[in-house]
mmCIF file of C-alpha atoms and ligand atoms in Angstrom:
data_model
loop_
_atom_site.group_PDB
_atom_site.id
_atom_site.type_symbol
_atom_site.label_atom_id
_atom_site.label_comp_id
_atom_site.label_asym_id
_atom_site.label_seq_id
_atom_site.Cartn_x
_atom_site.Cartn_y
_atom_site.Cartn_z
ATOM 1 C CA MET A 1368 143.334 177.133 95.934
ATOM 2 C CA SER A 1369 140.933 175.248 93.603
ATOM 3 C CA ARG A 1370 138.384 177.152 91.741
ATOM 4 C CA LYS A 1371 136.127 174.835 90.009
ATOM 5 C CA PRO A 1372 136.482 175.139 86.249
ATOM 6 C CA ILE A 1373 133.179 176.128 84.109
ATOM 7 C CA ILE A 1374 132.507 175.422 80.516
ATOM 8 C CA ALA A 1375 129.457 177.973 79.527
ATOM 9 C CA GLY A 1376 127.622 177.920 76.624
ATOM 10 C CA ASN A 1377 126.549 181.282 75.124
ATOM 11 C CA TRP A 1378 124.317 180.551 72.539
ATOM 12 C CA LYS A 1379 123.999 183.804 71.185
ATOM 13 C CA MET A 1380 120.775 184.548 69.179
ATOM 14 C CA HIS A 1381 119.943 180.995 67.917
ATOM 15 C CA ASN A 1382 117.861 178.334 68.669
ATOM 16 C CA ASN A 1383 113.715 178.712 68.989
ATOM 17 C CA CYS A 1384 112.051 176.493 71.213
ATOM 18 C CA ASN A 1385 112.300 173.539 69.070
ATOM 19 C CA GLN A 1386 115.887 173.517 68.503
ATOM 20 C CA THR A 1387 116.391 174.216 72.354
ATOM 21 C CA VAL A 1388 114.945 171.150 73.381
ATOM 22 C CA GLU A 1389 116.923 169.573 70.458
ATOM 23 C CA LEU A 1390 119.948 170.966 71.728
ATOM 24 C CA ILE A 1391 119.792 169.976 75.136
ATOM 25 C CA GLU A 1392 118.589 166.276 74.200
ATOM 26 C CA GLY A 1393 121.745 166.318 72.304
ATOM 27 C CA LEU A 1394 123.783 167.447 75.085
ATOM 28 C CA LYS A 1395 122.127 165.148 77.524
ATOM 29 C CA ASN A 1396 122.666 162.025 75.356
ATOM 30 C CA GLU A 1397 126.547 162.928 74.824
ATOM 31 C CA LEU A 1398 127.061 163.482 78.664
ATOM 32 C CA LYS A 1399 125.036 160.126 79.421
ATOM 33 C CA SER A 1400 128.292 158.068 79.148
ATOM 34 C CA LYS A 1401 130.453 160.552 81.031
ATOM 35 C CA ASP A 1402 131.312 160.610 84.397
ATOM 36 C CA MET A 1403 129.579 163.571 85.800
ATOM 37 C CA SER A 1404 131.668 163.606 89.212
ATOM 38 C CA ASN A 1405 134.584 164.234 87.252
ATOM 39 C CA LEU A 1406 133.306 167.002 84.870
ATOM 40 C CA PRO A 1407 133.612 170.950 84.987
ATOM 41 C CA GLU A 1408 130.554 173.389 85.921
ATOM 42 C CA VAL A 1409 128.560 172.970 82.799
ATOM 43 C CA VAL A 1410 125.960 176.223 81.820
ATOM 44 C CA ILE A 1411 124.085 177.042 78.586
ATOM 45 C CA ALA A 1412 122.762 180.263 77.905
ATOM 46 C CA PRO A 1413 119.667 180.148 75.819
ATOM 47 C CA VAL A 1414 117.836 183.125 74.601
ATOM 48 C CA PHE A 1415 115.271 184.455 76.806
ATOM 49 C CA THR A 1416 112.032 183.084 74.713
ATOM 50 C CA SER A 1417 113.798 179.546 75.145
ATOM 51 C CA LEU A 1418 114.519 179.662 79.162
ATOM 52 C CA TYR A 1419 111.220 178.210 79.806
ATOM 53 C CA VAL A 1420 111.573 175.199 77.611
ATOM 54 C CA ALA A 1421 115.355 174.996 78.397
ATOM 55 C CA ARG A 1422 114.415 174.481 82.451
ATOM 56 C CA GLU A 1423 111.318 172.181 81.864
ATOM 57 C CA GLU A 1424 114.218 170.210 79.634
ATOM 58 C CA LEU A 1425 116.758 170.233 82.078
ATOM 59 C CA ASP A 1426 114.489 169.335 84.842
ATOM 60 C CA LYS A 1427 112.502 166.449 82.985
ATOM 61 C CA CYS A 1428 115.777 164.691 82.119
ATOM 62 C CA GLY A 1429 117.248 164.930 85.394
ATOM 63 C CA CYS A 1430 120.051 167.290 83.626
ATOM 64 C CA GLN A 1431 120.237 169.451 87.148
ATOM 65 C CA LYS A 1432 124.304 169.436 86.473
ATOM 66 C CA ILE A 1433 123.430 171.754 83.437
ATOM 67 C CA LYS A 1434 123.137 175.152 84.839
ATOM 68 C CA LEU A 1435 121.259 177.765 83.526
ATOM 69 C CA ALA A 1436 122.008 181.397 82.155
ATOM 70 C CA ALA A 1437 120.357 184.292 80.390
ATOM 71 C CA GLN A 1438 122.616 186.621 77.996
ATOM 72 C CA ASN A 1439 121.707 189.728 79.292
ATOM 73 C CA CYS A 1440 119.158 191.576 81.805
ATOM 74 C CA TYR A 1441 117.858 194.843 82.576
ATOM 75 C CA TYR A 1442 118.489 196.469 86.374
ATOM 76 C CA GLU A 1443 114.925 198.179 86.972
ATOM 77 C CA PRO A 1444 112.847 195.610 89.002
ATOM 78 C CA LYS A 1445 109.495 196.590 86.776
ATOM 79 C CA GLY A 1446 107.684 199.272 84.578
ATOM 80 C CA ALA A 1447 107.698 201.343 81.612
ATOM 81 C CA PHE A 1448 110.870 199.955 79.861
ATOM 82 C CA THR A 1449 109.376 198.011 76.680
ATOM 83 C CA GLY A 1450 111.325 195.022 75.374
ATOM 84 C CA GLU A 1451 113.502 194.729 78.806
ATOM 85 C CA ILE A 1452 113.097 191.627 81.290
ATOM 86 C CA SER A 1453 113.876 192.059 84.933
ATOM 87 C CA LEU A 1454 115.454 189.834 87.350
ATOM 88 C CA ASP A 1455 112.359 189.041 89.094
ATOM 89 C CA MET A 1456 111.239 187.427 86.087
ATOM 90 C CA LEU A 1457 114.496 185.799 84.992
ATOM 91 C CA LYS A 1458 114.179 184.339 88.578
ATOM 92 C CA ASP A 1459 111.237 182.365 87.758
ATOM 93 C CA PHE A 1460 113.882 179.910 85.589
ATOM 94 C CA ASN A 1461 116.073 179.704 87.962
ATOM 95 C CA LEU A 1462 118.827 180.585 86.752
ATOM 96 C CA THR A 1463 122.496 180.697 88.238
ATOM 97 C CA TYR A 1464 123.911 182.919 85.933
ATOM 98 C CA VAL A 1465 123.349 186.400 84.081
ATOM 99 C CA ILE A 1466 125.958 187.475 81.268
ATOM 100 C CA ILE A 1467 126.848 190.585 81.273
ATOM 101 C CA GLY A 1468 128.704 193.207 79.494
ATOM 102 C CA HIS A 1469 129.386 190.847 76.230
ATOM 103 C CA SER A 1470 131.121 192.794 73.382
ATOM 104 C CA GLU A 1471 128.280 192.035 71.091
ATOM 105 C CA ARG A 1472 125.705 194.053 73.753
ATOM 106 C CA ARG A 1473 128.443 196.643 74.308
ATOM 107 C CA GLN A 1474 128.882 197.447 70.648
ATOM 108 C CA TYR A 1475 125.534 196.869 69.079
ATOM 109 C CA PHE A 1476 123.130 198.011 71.704
ATOM 110 C CA GLY A 1477 124.954 200.530 73.749
ATOM 111 C CA GLU A 1478 125.580 198.676 76.757
ATOM 112 C CA THR A 1479 128.152 200.877 78.996
ATOM 113 C CA ASP A 1480 130.738 200.304 82.019
ATOM 114 C CA GLU A 1481 127.870 202.402 84.011
ATOM 115 C CA MET A 1482 124.707 199.809 83.051
ATOM 116 C CA ILE A 1483 126.662 196.922 83.659
ATOM 117 C CA ASN A 1484 127.611 197.947 86.953
ATOM 118 C CA LYS A 1485 123.931 198.453 87.574
ATOM 119 C CA LYS A 1486 122.948 195.235 86.063
ATOM 120 C CA ALA A 1487 126.126 193.504 88.306
ATOM 121 C CA HIS A 1488 124.095 194.915 91.547
ATOM 122 C CA ALA A 1489 120.692 193.740 90.763
ATOM 123 C CA ILE A 1490 121.759 190.261 89.709
ATOM 124 C CA LEU A 1491 123.299 189.537 92.953
ATOM 125 C CA GLU A 1492 120.468 191.215 95.204
ATOM 126 C CA ASN A 1493 118.525 188.681 93.166
ATOM 127 C CA GLY A 1494 120.388 185.690 94.196
ATOM 128 C CA MET A 1495 122.154 184.977 90.715
ATOM 129 C CA LEU A 1496 125.338 185.760 90.063
ATOM 130 C CA PRO A 1497 127.145 187.936 86.621
ATOM 131 C CA ILE A 1498 129.396 186.738 84.156
ATOM 132 C CA ILE A 1499 130.898 189.768 83.493
ATOM 133 C CA CYS A 1500 132.409 189.910 79.802
ATOM 134 C CA CYS A 1501 135.479 192.528 78.925
ATOM 135 C CA GLY A 1502 137.967 192.210 76.357
ATOM 136 C CA GLU A 1503 139.718 194.809 73.383
ATOM 137 C CA THR A 1504 139.459 195.424 70.090
ATOM 138 C CA LEU A 1505 142.558 194.878 67.678
ATOM 139 C CA GLU A 1506 143.282 198.250 67.357
ATOM 140 C CA GLN A 1507 142.912 198.685 71.083
ATOM 141 C CA ARG A 1508 145.766 195.786 71.039
ATOM 142 C CA GLU A 1509 147.815 197.216 68.449
ATOM 143 C CA GLN A 1510 147.846 200.693 70.291
ATOM 144 C CA GLY A 1511 149.154 198.797 73.423
ATOM 145 C CA VAL A 1512 146.053 199.562 75.757
ATOM 146 C CA THR A 1513 144.657 196.442 76.358
ATOM 147 C CA ASP A 1514 145.482 196.212 79.883
ATOM 148 C CA SER A 1515 144.397 199.530 80.904
ATOM 149 C CA HIS A 1516 141.321 199.071 79.073
ATOM 150 C CA ILE A 1517 140.259 195.776 80.696
ATOM 151 C CA GLN A 1518 141.488 197.357 84.166
ATOM 152 C CA ASN A 1519 139.143 200.175 83.311
ATOM 153 C CA GLN A 1520 136.322 197.822 82.854
ATOM 154 C CA ILE A 1521 136.605 195.351 85.265
ATOM 155 C CA THR A 1522 137.134 198.728 87.721
ATOM 156 C CA LYS A 1523 133.816 199.901 86.961
ATOM 157 C CA ALA A 1524 131.729 196.588 86.492
ATOM 158 C CA LEU A 1525 133.044 196.083 90.298
ATOM 159 C CA GLU A 1526 132.030 199.242 91.640
ATOM 160 C CA GLY A 1527 130.149 199.106 94.907
ATOM 161 C CA ILE A 1528 130.112 195.308 95.239
ATOM 162 C CA SER A 1529 131.402 193.563 98.236
ATOM 163 C CA ASN A 1530 134.738 191.551 98.270
ATOM 164 C CA GLU A 1531 132.485 188.414 99.648
ATOM 165 C CA ASP A 1532 130.247 188.877 96.221
ATOM 166 C CA CYS A 1533 132.813 189.777 94.062
ATOM 167 C CA ALA A 1534 134.776 186.493 94.903
ATOM 168 C CA LYS A 1535 131.591 184.644 93.833
ATOM 169 C CA CYS A 1536 131.444 186.370 90.210
ATOM 170 C CA ILE A 1537 132.712 185.256 86.915
ATOM 171 C CA ILE A 1538 134.670 187.409 84.625
ATOM 172 C CA ALA A 1539 135.192 186.237 80.909
ATOM 173 C CA TYR A 1540 137.832 187.614 79.327
ATOM 174 C CA GLU A 1541 136.892 187.741 75.403
ATOM 175 C CA PRO A 1542 139.416 189.423 73.384
ATOM 176 C CA ILE A 1543 136.805 191.063 70.506
ATOM 177 C CA TRP A 1544 139.184 189.899 67.643
ATOM 178 C CA ALA A 1545 139.290 186.330 68.652
ATOM 179 C CA ILE A 1546 135.249 186.230 68.534
ATOM 180 C CA GLY A 1547 133.711 184.514 65.945
ATOM 181 C CA THR A 1548 136.753 184.757 63.685
ATOM 182 C CA GLY A 1549 138.322 181.559 64.440
ATOM 183 C CA LYS A 1550 141.446 182.841 65.680
ATOM 184 C CA THR A 1551 141.974 181.827 69.457
ATOM 185 C CA CYS A 1552 144.192 184.142 71.478
ATOM 186 C CA ASP A 1553 147.412 182.398 72.285
ATOM 187 C CA SER A 1554 147.009 180.686 74.986
ATOM 188 C CA ASN A 1555 150.284 182.565 77.116
ATOM 189 C CA GLU A 1556 148.631 185.492 76.492
ATOM 190 C CA ALA A 1557 145.179 185.009 77.401
ATOM 191 C CA ASN A 1558 146.596 183.574 80.748
ATOM 192 C CA ARG A 1559 148.861 186.612 81.301
ATOM 193 C CA VAL A 1560 145.933 188.907 80.824
ATOM 194 C CA ILE A 1561 143.422 186.512 83.105
ATOM 195 C CA LYS A 1562 146.560 187.110 85.902
ATOM 196 C CA MET A 1563 146.102 190.945 85.071
ATOM 197 C CA ILE A 1564 142.413 190.698 86.130
ATOM 198 C CA ARG A 1565 143.146 188.998 88.994
ATOM 199 C CA ASN A 1566 145.838 191.142 90.225
ATOM 200 C CA THR A 1567 143.158 193.994 89.099
ATOM 201 C CA VAL A 1568 140.500 192.291 91.345
ATOM 202 C CA LYS A 1569 143.127 191.994 94.261
ATOM 203 C CA ALA A 1570 144.294 195.527 94.559
ATOM 204 C CA LEU A 1571 140.216 196.421 94.134
ATOM 205 C CA LYS A 1572 138.531 193.452 96.453
ATOM 206 C CA GLY A 1573 141.287 191.898 98.196
ATOM 207 C CA GLU A 1574 143.307 188.197 98.218
ATOM 208 C CA MET A 1575 140.164 186.010 99.146
ATOM 209 C CA ALA A 1576 138.195 187.712 96.174
ATOM 210 C CA ALA A 1577 141.088 187.207 93.628
ATOM 211 C CA ASN A 1578 141.960 183.574 94.530
ATOM 212 C CA SER A 1579 138.193 182.839 94.237
ATOM 213 C CA ILE A 1580 136.834 184.877 91.593
ATOM 214 C CA ARG A 1581 136.549 182.009 88.285
ATOM 215 C CA ILE A 1582 138.032 184.204 85.211
ATOM 216 C CA LEU A 1583 136.862 182.120 81.804
ATOM 217 C CA TYR A 1584 138.838 182.704 78.396
ATOM 218 C CA GLY A 1585 136.360 183.226 75.678
ATOM 219 C CA GLY A 1586 136.696 183.499 71.662
ATOM 220 C CA SER A 1587 136.869 180.708 69.133
ATOM 221 C CA VAL A 1588 137.378 178.160 71.414
ATOM 222 C CA LYS A 1589 137.118 174.736 69.887
ATOM 223 C CA PRO A 1590 137.854 170.926 70.869
ATOM 224 C CA GLU A 1591 141.165 171.341 69.844
ATOM 225 C CA THR A 1592 142.340 174.397 71.647
ATOM 226 C CA ILE A 1593 140.563 173.441 75.362
ATOM 227 C CA GLU A 1594 143.403 171.366 76.810
ATOM 228 C CA GLU A 1595 146.324 173.865 76.237
ATOM 229 C CA GLN A 1596 144.004 176.496 77.603
ATOM 230 C CA MET A 1597 142.972 174.945 80.788
ATOM 231 C CA ALA A 1598 146.701 173.983 81.068
ATOM 232 C CA GLN A 1599 147.455 177.572 81.548
ATOM 233 C CA SER A 1600 147.592 178.292 85.463
ATOM 234 C CA ASP A 1601 144.817 181.106 85.759
ATOM 235 C CA ILE A 1602 142.482 180.235 82.871
ATOM 236 C CA ASP A 1603 139.379 178.653 84.699
ATOM 237 C CA GLY A 1604 137.090 177.907 81.811
ATOM 238 C CA ALA A 1605 135.862 178.999 78.682
ATOM 239 C CA LEU A 1606 132.750 180.821 77.490
ATOM 240 C CA VAL A 1607 132.038 179.329 74.122
ATOM 241 C CA GLY A 1608 129.873 180.711 71.081
ATOM 242 C CA GLY A 1609 130.072 179.009 68.046
ATOM 243 C CA ALA A 1610 131.110 175.318 69.304
ATOM 244 C CA SER A 1611 128.255 175.647 72.132
ATOM 245 C CA LEU A 1612 125.800 175.195 69.122
ATOM 246 C CA LYS A 1613 126.314 171.494 68.628
ATOM 247 C CA ALA A 1614 126.140 169.135 71.540
ATOM 248 C CA GLU A 1615 129.412 166.874 70.298
ATOM 249 C CA SER A 1616 131.774 169.499 70.442
ATOM 250 C CA PHE A 1617 130.383 171.409 73.081
ATOM 251 C CA VAL A 1618 130.613 168.145 75.206
ATOM 252 C CA LYS A 1619 134.348 167.858 73.984
ATOM 253 C CA ILE A 1620 135.012 170.671 75.170
ATOM 254 C CA VAL A 1621 133.595 170.395 78.475
ATOM 255 C CA GLU A 1622 135.523 166.342 78.309
ATOM 256 C CA GLY A 1623 138.696 168.493 77.728
ATOM 257 C CA ALA A 1624 138.461 170.655 80.510
ATOM 258 C CA SER A 1625 138.006 167.970 82.869
ATOM 259 C CA SER A 1626 141.608 167.326 83.599
ATOM 260 C CA LYS A 1627 141.418 170.457 85.464
ATOM 261 C CA VAL A 1628 138.874 169.451 87.947
ATOM 262 C CA MET A 1629 139.935 168.633 91.538
ATOM 263 C CA ALA A 1630 138.696 164.889 92.865
HETATM 264 P P1 13P B 2343 132.697 182.264 69.255
HETATM 265 O O1 13P B 2343 133.315 180.905 70.447
HETATM 266 O O2 13P B 2343 131.918 182.225 68.440
HETATM 267 O O3 13P B 2343 133.839 183.188 68.868
HETATM 268 O O4 13P B 2343 132.342 183.458 70.515
HETATM 269 C C1 13P B 2343 132.985 183.168 71.900
HETATM 270 C C2 13P B 2343 131.902 184.426 72.392
HETATM 271 O O5 13P B 2343 131.652 185.879 72.648
HETATM 272 C C3 13P B 2343 130.968 183.623 73.883
HETATM 273 O O6 13P B 2343 130.347 185.028 74.545
#
């Protein structure tokens, strides 16, 4: 089973419109000399306010190969929800993916498993695909509850989603203690957890979904770590934070993942 690798840059709360255009120009320049046919799927997730210029810039520079994602959404289609953004509104930007359940949203903004499930349904209904984040705290890891915690997150996130839709979703395993700390999870351990996630998907949604769903690793991914991570059997790519904010390091990560791209 060949799953196309994905390298996704989660820009988090960085880059206004001008900075977004500059970074995309930088990515375009760095990618110019590369053989695009041999690259993984490349995704960037700017802030909401930069999506318009990002779309424009990607279309203008013929960079349609770089796909766009939003970092969040709200599941209701419209109404009195001050400050929220619906999927119908996000459709305007021709997005491929929407990140949901990032640990920063769970931790700082009270995003619950139930909300994440509702968001996943709304994203799929609107023709986009969710990148569903999961992961344990250091405390949970030390208590030995990593696997049960993640199984629970995945089970709740995928509730009511058909096997066919599930096969197209993306999951990102991001151990919270590895995010922004410079401390990557050991590749073998990341692969073990990702295999466990795949087995959870198999139990819930069957073999086809488990074999097709792409599961990424996130947490201090750097150009120096990507090849070892991609060499693992079940790691299908990376969700990159800090290292996606510089064109050079992000493109190095993209290149580092190209060894896993099947011709
Ligand atoms: P860092 O790569 O900065 O650790 O962030 C990871 C992350 O949270 C991506 O969503």
